[in-house]
Coordinates of C-alpha atoms and ligand atoms in Angstrom, one line a residue:
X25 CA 8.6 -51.0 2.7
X26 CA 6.0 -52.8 1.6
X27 CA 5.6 -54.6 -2.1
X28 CA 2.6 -55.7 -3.7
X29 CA 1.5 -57.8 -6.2
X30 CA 3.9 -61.4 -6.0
X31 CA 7.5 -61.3 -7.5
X32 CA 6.5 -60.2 -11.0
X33 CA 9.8 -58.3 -12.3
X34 CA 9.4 -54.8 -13.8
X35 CA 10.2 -54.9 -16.8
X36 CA 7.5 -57.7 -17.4
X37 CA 5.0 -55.8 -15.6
X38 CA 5.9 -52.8 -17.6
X39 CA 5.8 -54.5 -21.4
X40 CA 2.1 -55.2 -20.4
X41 CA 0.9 -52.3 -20.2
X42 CA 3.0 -50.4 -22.7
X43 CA 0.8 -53.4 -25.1
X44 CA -1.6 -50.4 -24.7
X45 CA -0.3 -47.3 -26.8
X46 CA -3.4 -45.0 -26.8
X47 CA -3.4 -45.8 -22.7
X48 CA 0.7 -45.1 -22.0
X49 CA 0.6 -41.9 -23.9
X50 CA -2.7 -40.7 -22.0
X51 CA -1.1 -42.0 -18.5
X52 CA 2.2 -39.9 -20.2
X53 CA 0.8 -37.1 -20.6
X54 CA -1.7 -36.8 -17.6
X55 CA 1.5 -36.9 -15.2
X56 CA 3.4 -34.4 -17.2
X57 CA 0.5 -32.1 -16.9
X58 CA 1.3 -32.2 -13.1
X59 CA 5.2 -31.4 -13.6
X60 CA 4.1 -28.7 -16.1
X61 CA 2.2 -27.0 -13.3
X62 CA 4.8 -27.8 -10.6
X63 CA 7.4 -25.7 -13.2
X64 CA 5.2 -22.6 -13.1
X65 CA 4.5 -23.0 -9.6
X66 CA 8.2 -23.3 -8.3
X67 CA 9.4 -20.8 -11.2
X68 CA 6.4 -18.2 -9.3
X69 CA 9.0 -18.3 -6.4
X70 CA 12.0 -16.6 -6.2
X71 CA 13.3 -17.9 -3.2
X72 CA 12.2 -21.4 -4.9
X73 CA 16.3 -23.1 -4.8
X74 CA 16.6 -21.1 -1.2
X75 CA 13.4 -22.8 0.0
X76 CA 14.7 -26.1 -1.2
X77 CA 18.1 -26.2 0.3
X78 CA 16.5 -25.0 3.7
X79 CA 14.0 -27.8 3.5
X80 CA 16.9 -30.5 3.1
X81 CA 18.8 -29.0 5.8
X82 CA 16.0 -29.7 8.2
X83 CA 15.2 -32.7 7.2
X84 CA 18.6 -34.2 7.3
X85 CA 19.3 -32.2 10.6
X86 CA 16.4 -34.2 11.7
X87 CA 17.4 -37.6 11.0
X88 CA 20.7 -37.3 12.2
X89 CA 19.3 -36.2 15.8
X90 CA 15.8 -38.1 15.7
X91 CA 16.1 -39.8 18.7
X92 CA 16.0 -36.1 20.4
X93 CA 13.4 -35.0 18.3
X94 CA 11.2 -38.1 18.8
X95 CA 11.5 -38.1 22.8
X96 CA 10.9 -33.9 22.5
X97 CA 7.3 -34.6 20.5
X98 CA 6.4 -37.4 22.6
X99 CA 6.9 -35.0 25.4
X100 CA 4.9 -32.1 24.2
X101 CA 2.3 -34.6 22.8
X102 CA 2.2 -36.0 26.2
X103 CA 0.9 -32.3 27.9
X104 CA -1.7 -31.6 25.0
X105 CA -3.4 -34.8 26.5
X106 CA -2.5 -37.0 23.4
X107 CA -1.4 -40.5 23.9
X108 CA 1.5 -41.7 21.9
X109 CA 2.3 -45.2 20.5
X110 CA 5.2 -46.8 19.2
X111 CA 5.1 -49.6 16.8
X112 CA 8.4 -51.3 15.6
X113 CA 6.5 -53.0 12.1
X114 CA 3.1 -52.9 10.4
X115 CA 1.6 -55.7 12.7
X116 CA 2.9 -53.9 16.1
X117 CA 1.0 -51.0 14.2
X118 CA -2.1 -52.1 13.1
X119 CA -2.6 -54.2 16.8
X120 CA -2.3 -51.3 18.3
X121 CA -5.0 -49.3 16.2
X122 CA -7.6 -52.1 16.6
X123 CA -7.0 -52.3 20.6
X124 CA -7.8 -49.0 20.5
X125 CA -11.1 -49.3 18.3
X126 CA -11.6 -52.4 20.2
X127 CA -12.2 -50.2 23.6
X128 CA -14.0 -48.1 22.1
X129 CA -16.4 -50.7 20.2
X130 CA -15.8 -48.5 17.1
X131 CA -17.5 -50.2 13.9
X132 CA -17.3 -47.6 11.4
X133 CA -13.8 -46.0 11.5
X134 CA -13.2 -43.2 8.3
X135 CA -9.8 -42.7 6.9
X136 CA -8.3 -40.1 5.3
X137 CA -5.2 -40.6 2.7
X138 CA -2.0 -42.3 4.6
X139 CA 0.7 -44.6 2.7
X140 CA 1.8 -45.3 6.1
X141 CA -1.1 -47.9 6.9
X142 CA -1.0 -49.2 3.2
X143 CA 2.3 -49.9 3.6
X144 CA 1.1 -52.1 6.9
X145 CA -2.1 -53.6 5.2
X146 CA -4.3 -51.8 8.0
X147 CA -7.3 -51.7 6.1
X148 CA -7.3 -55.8 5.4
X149 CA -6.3 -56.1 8.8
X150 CA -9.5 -54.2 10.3
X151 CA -11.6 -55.6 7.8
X152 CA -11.0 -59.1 9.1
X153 CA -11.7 -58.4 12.3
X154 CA -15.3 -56.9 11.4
X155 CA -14.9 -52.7 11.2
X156 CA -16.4 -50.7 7.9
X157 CA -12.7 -49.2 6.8
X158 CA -13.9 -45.8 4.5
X159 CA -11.2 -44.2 2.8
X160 CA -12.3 -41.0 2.4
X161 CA -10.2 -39.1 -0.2
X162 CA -11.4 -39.4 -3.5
X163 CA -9.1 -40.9 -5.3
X164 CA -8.6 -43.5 -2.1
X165 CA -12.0 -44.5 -2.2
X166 CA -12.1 -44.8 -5.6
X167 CA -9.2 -47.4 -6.0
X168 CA -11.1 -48.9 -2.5
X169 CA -14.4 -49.5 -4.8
X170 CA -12.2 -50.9 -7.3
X171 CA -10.2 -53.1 -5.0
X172 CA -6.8 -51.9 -6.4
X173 CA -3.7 -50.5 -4.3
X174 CA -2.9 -47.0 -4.9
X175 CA -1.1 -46.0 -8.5
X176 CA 1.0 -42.7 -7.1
X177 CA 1.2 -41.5 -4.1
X178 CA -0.8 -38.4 -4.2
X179 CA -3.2 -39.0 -6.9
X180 CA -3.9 -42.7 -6.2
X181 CA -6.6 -43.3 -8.9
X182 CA -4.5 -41.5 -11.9
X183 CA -4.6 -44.9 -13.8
X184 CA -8.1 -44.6 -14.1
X185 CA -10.0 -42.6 -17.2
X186 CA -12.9 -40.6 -16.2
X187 CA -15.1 -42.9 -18.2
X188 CA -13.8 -45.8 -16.1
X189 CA -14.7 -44.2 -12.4
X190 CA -18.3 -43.4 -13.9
X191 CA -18.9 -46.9 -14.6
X192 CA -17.4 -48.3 -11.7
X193 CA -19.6 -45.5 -9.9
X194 CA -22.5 -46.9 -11.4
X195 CA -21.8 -50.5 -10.2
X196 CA -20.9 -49.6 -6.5
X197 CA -22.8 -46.2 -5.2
X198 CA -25.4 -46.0 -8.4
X199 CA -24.5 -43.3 -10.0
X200 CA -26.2 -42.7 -13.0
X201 CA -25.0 -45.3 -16.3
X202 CA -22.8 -43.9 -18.9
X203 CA -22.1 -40.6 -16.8
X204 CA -18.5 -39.4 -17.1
X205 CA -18.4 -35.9 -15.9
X206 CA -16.0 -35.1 -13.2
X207 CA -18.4 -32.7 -11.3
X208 CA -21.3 -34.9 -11.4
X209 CA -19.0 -37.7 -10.3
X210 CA -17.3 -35.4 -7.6
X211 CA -21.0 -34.8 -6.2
X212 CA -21.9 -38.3 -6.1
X213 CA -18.7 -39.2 -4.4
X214 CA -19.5 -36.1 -1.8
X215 CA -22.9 -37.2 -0.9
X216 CA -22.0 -41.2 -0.7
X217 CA -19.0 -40.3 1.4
X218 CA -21.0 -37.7 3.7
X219 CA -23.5 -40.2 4.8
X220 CA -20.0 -42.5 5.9
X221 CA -19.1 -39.4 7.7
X222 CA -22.0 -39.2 9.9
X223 CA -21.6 -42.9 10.4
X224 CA -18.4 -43.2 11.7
X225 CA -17.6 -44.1 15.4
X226 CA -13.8 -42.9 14.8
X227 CA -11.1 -40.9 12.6
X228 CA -7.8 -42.3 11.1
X229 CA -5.7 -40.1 9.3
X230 CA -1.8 -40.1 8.3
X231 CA 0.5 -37.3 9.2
X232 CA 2.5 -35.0 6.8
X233 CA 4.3 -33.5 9.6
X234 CA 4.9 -34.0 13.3
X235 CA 6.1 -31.0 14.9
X236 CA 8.5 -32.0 17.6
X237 CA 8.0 -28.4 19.8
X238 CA 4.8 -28.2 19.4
X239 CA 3.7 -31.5 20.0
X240 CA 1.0 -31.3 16.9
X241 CA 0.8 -33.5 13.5
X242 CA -0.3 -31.7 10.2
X243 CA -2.6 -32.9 7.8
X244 CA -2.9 -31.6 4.6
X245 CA -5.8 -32.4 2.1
X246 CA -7.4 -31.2 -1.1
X247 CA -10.9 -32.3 0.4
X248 CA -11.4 -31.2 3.6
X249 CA -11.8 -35.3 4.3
X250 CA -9.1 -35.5 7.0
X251 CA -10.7 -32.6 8.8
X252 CA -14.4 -33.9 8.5
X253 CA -13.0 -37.0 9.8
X254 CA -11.4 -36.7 12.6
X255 CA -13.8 -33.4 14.0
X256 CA -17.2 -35.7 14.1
X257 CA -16.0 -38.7 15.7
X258 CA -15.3 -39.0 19.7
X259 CA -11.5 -40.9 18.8
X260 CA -9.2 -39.8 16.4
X261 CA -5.8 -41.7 15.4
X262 CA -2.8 -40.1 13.3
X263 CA -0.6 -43.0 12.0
X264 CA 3.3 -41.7 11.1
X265 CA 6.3 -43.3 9.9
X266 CA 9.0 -41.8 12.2
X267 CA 10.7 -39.7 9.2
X268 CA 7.9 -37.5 9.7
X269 CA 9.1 -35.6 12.5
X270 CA 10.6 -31.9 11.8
X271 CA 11.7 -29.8 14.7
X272 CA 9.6 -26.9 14.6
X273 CA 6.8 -24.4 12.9
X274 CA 9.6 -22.9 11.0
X275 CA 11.0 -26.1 9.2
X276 CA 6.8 -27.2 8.7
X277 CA 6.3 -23.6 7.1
X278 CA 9.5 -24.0 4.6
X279 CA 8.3 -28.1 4.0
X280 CA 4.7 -26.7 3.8
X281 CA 5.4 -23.6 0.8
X282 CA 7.3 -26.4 -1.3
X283 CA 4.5 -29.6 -0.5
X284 CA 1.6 -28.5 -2.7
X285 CA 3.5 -26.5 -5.3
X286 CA 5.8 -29.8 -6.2
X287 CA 2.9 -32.3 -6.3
X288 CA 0.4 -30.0 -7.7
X289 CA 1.2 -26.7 -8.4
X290 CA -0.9 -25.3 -6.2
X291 CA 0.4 -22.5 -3.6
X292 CA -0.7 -24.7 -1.0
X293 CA -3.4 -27.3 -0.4
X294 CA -6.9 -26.1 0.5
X295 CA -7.2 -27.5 4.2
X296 CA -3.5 -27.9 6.2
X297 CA -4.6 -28.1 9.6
X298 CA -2.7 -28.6 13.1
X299 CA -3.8 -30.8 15.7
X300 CA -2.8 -30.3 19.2
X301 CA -4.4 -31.9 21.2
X302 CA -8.1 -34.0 21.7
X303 CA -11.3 -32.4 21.4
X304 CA -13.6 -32.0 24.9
X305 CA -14.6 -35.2 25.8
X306 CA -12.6 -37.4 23.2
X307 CA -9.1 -39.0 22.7
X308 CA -6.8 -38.3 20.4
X309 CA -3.8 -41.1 20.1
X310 CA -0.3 -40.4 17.8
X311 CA 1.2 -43.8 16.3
X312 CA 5.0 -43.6 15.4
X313 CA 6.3 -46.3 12.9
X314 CA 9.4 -47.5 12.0
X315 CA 8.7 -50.5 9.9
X316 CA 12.3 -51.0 8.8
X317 CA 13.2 -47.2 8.4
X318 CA 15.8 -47.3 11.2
X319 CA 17.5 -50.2 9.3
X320 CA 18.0 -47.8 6.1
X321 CA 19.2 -45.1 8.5
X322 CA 22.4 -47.0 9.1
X323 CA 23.5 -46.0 5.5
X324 CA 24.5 -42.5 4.8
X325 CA 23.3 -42.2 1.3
X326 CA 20.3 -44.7 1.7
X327 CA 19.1 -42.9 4.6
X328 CA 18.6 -39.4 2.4
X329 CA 15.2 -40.8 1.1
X330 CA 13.8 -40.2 4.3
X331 CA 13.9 -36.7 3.3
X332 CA 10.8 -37.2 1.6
X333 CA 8.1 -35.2 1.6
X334 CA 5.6 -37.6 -0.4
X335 CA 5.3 -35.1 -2.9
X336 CA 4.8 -37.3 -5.9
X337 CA 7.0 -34.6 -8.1
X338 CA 9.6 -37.4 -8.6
X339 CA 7.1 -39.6 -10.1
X340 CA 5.5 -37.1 -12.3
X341 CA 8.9 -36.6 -13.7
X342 CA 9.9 -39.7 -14.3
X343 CA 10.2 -41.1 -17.6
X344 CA 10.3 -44.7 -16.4
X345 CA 7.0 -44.0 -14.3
X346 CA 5.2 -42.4 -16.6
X347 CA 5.3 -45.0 -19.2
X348 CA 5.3 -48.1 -17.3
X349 CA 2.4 -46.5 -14.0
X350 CA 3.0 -47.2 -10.8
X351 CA 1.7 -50.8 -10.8
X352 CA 4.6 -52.1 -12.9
X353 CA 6.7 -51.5 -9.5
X354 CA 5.1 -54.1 -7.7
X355 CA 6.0 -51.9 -4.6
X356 CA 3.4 -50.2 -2.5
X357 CA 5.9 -46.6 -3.4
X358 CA 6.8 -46.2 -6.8
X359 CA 8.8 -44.4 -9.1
X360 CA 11.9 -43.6 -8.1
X361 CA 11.5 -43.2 -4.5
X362 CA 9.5 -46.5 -4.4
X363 CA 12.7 -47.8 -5.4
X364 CA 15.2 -45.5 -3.0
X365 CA 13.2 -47.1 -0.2
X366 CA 12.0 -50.7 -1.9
X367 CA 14.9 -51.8 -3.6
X368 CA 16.4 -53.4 -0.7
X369 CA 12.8 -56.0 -0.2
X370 CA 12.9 -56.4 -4.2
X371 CA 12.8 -60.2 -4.7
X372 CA 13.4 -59.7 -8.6
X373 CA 15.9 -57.3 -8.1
X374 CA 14.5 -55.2 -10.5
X375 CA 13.4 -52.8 -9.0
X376 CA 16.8 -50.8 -9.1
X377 CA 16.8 -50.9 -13.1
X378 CA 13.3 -49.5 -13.2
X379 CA 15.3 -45.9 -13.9
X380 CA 17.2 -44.3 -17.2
X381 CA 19.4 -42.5 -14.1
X382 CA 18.8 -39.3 -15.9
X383 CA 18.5 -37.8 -12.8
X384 CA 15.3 -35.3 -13.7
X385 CA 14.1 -36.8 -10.3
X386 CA 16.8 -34.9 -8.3
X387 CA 16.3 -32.2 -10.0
X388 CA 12.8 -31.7 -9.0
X389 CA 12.9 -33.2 -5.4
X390 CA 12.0 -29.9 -3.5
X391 CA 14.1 -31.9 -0.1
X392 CA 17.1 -32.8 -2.5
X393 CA 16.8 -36.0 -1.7
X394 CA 19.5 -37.6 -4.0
X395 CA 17.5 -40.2 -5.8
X396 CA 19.6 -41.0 -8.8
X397 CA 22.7 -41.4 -6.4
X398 CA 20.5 -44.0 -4.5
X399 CA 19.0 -45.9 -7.1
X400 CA 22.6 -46.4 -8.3
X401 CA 23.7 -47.5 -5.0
X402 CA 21.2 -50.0 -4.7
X403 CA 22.5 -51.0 -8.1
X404 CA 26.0 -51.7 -6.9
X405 CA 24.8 -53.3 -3.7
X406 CA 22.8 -56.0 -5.7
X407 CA 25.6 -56.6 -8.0
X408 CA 27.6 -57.3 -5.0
X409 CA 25.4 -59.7 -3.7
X410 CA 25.6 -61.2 -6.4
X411 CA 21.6 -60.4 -7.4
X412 CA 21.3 -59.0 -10.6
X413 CA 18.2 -59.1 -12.7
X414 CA 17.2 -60.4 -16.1
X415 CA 19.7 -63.3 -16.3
X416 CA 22.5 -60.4 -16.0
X417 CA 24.4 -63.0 -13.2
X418 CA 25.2 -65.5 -16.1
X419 CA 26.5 -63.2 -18.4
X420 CA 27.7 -60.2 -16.7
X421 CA 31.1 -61.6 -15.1
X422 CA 32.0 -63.0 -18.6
X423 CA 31.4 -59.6 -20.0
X424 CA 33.3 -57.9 -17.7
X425 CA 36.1 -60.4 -18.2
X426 CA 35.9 -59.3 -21.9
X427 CA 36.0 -56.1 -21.4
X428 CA 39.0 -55.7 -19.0
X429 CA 41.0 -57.6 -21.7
X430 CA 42.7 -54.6 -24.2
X431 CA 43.1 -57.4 -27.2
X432 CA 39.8 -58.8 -26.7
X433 CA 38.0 -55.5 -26.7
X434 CA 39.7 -54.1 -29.6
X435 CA 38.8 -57.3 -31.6
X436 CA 35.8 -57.4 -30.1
X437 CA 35.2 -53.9 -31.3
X438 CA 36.5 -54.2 -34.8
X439 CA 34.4 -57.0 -35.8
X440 CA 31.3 -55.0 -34.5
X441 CA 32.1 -51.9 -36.6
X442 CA 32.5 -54.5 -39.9
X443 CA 29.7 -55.3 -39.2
X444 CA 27.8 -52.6 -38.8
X445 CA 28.8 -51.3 -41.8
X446 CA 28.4 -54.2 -44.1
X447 CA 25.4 -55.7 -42.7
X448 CA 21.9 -54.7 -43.0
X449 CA 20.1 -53.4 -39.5
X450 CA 17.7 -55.7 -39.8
X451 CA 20.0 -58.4 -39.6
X452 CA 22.4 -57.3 -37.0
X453 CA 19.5 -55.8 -34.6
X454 CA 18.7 -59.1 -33.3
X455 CA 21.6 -59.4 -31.5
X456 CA 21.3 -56.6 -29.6
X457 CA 17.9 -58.2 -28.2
X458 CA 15.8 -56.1 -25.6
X459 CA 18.3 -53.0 -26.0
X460 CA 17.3 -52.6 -29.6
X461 CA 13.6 -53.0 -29.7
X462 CA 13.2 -49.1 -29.5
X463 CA 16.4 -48.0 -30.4
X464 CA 18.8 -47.2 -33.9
X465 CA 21.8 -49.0 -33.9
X466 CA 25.1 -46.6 -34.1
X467 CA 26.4 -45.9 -37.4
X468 CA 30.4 -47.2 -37.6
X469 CA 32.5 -44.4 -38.8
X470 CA 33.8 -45.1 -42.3
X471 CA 37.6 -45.7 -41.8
X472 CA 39.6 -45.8 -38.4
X473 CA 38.5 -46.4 -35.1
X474 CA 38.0 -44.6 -31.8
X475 CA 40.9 -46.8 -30.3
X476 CA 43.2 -45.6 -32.8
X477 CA 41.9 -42.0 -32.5
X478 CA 43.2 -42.9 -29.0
X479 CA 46.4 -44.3 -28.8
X480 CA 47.4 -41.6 -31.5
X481 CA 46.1 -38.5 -29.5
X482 CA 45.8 -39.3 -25.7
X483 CA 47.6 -42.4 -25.1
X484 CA 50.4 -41.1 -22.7
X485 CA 49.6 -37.9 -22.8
Ligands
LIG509 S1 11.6 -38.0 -3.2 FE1 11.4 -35.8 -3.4 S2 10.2 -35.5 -5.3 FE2 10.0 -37.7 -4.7 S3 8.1 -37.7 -3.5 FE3 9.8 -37.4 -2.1 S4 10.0 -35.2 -1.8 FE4 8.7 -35.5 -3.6

């Protein structure tokens, strides 16, 4: 996967923005807003913990046989008349996309919401070579007027105050000064976006499903975007990562009841549409990705975060994300599934300790994907490569030296409760550096120890 933004570690990136207090609790509490409304939405459900199991059986099912579901979509694909690519990385991808705009002479292509061709730079990529790239989801284009990568994953723009979009409306589509009003905004956006509409020479959109016996991708949008999109144009191109195939209308109906209700709360979104197939007289082309997925697929565990759904829920839980915003992650994904499929490209090896592994993730992951479980994993597998963050390399043997030594812990120990309950906390706080910047140091107990507690009551027990 993808990282942005140089080799800036987390927590750095992280300590800068919590400088602003007034902005962390407002980015705080707009996210839990979104798991407030996923709760009522999933508790609306019944068959909610049903719906979820069933959803991680068939994506896992999936993945373990995806070279059979793969060559059955291409297949179908094949006899609705749609041509299918294969790209192994992000520049196989985005060549193929322009070769195809290139036959066409397409200079105005619109786009509706897709990680996928974030995570390969496609709109740079285009841009370079002299096409009008329009992403046309609101909070997309919003982030593309303000020349920013996307903050979350399904609302892109949720770093921005209202105040702030109205102002940089002003600047880039003249919007009227000082206006902050989401509906006025929303119209502006509508009729500056319509005009690219009518413009455009062709459609991009990503995929949220590729159904493998139907030979169709979904696409599911708030806006309608997607569907104005790709319907006005004579070409339209869906670009997928190959974890998006499920096998059939079934498992996209189960995936489909839990999409919208985990990221928003809503039952569904307002437009999910199928396409099967081109429109008379155009072409409709499928691009598959793997962009390093297949190399996470060799691990068990790791692999499980291809059970994604791209809900967001997992980031709107988190109390890691929702303090630090997504930036701090210098990864194109964040949050903890930025760092289940990130971690491993982490320069800082950081990324992996951007997590309290309280596991409220997991919990709300409507595929069970096992996030905590990975984020740990990628934990040990730094440590092991001897690539641990924060200086932790110098000291870290020494302390698990210490540690492993009985006498040296106990004395260790003592020393630590004497102090603690002689000393002031101002004076021993110090020493416990970063840890104890937000935190109370433990009160020692007054007499005895936990190690004698021990040896008289379990010891050999
Ligand atoms: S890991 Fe689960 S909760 Fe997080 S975005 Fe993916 S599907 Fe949603």
């Amino acid at each position: 996967m993808a990282l942005i933004g140089g080799i800036e570690s987390h927590a750095s990136a992280a300590e800068k923005f919590n400088r602003d207090v007034d902005r962390v609790n407002w980015h705080d509490k707009a996210l839990w807003n979104l798991r407030h409304k996923r709760d009522l939405a999933a508790e609306s459900q019944p068959e909610w913990e049903d719906l979820k199991q069933l959803g991680s059986e068939y994506k896992l099912h999936t993945l373990a046989n995806l070279k059979h579901y793969l060559t059955e979509f291409e297949a179908n694909c094949k006899k609705n008349g749609i041509v299918v690519h294969w790209a192994k990385d992000g520049k196989e991808h985005n060549e193929i996309v322009h070769s195809i705009l290139a036959k066409h002479n397409v200079k105005n292509l619109v786009k509706s919401k897709s990680m996928l061709t974030e995570e390969c730079h496609l709109n740079p990529y285009l841009i370079e070579r002299g096409i009008d790239v329009i992403d046309t989801d609101l909070g997309e284009r919003i982030i593309q007027l303000n020349e920013q990568p996307p903050s979350h994953i399904v609302v892109p723009a949720i770093h921005l105050k209202k105040e702030e979009v109205g102002e940089l409306f002003h600047r880039k589509i003249g919007s009227e000064k000082g206006a902050s009003c989401p509906t006025y905004l929303t119209k502006q956006a509508r009729a500056h976006l319509r005009q690219k509409f009518l413009e455009a020479d062709a459609g991009l959109t990503g995929v949220n499903m590729a159904v493998a016996s139907e030979g169709a991708v979904a696409i599911a949008t708030n806006e309608g975007n997607a569907d104005m999109g790709v319907n006005l144009p004579k070409v339209q191109i869906h670009c997928m990562g190959i974890d998006k195939i499920v096998p059939n209308m079934d498992a996209a109906s189960v995936l489909s009841r839990t999409l919208a209700r985990n990221a928003t709360g809503q039952p569904i979104t307002s437009y999910t549409t199928f396409y099967k197939g081109p429109k008379e007289g155009g072409e409709m082309h499928v691009v598959l990705v793997d962009n390093g997925r297949t190399k996470l697929f060799q691990d068990e565990l790791l692999a499980e975060a291809y059970k994604c759904i791209r809900c967001g829920g997992c980031l709107n839980t988190c109390p890691v994300y929702r303090r630090s915003s997504g930036f701090s992650y210098n990864a194109l994904i964040p949050g903890p599934i930025g760092i289940a499929v990130s971690a491993g490209d982490d320069e800082t090896h950081s990324l992996a300790w951007a997590c309290s592994l309280c596991g409220s993730c997991t919990q709300v992951c409507p595929t069970k994907v096992p996030l905590d479980k990975i984020i740990f994993k990628w934990r040990r597998i730094h440590s092991e490569q001897g690539k641990l963050p924060y200086g932790k390399n110098g000291y870290m043997p020494w302390v698990g030296k210490f540690m492993a030594n009985e006498t040296m812990l106990n004395l260790g120990m003592a020393s630590a409760r004497t102090a603690l309950r002689i000393l002031p906390d101002a004076l021993m706080k110090p020493f416990g550096m970063d840890w104890t910047k937000h935190r109370e140091l433990p009160k020692a107990p007054k007499t005895g120890s936990f190690e004698a507690w021990f040896k008289k009551n379990r010891e050999n027990k």
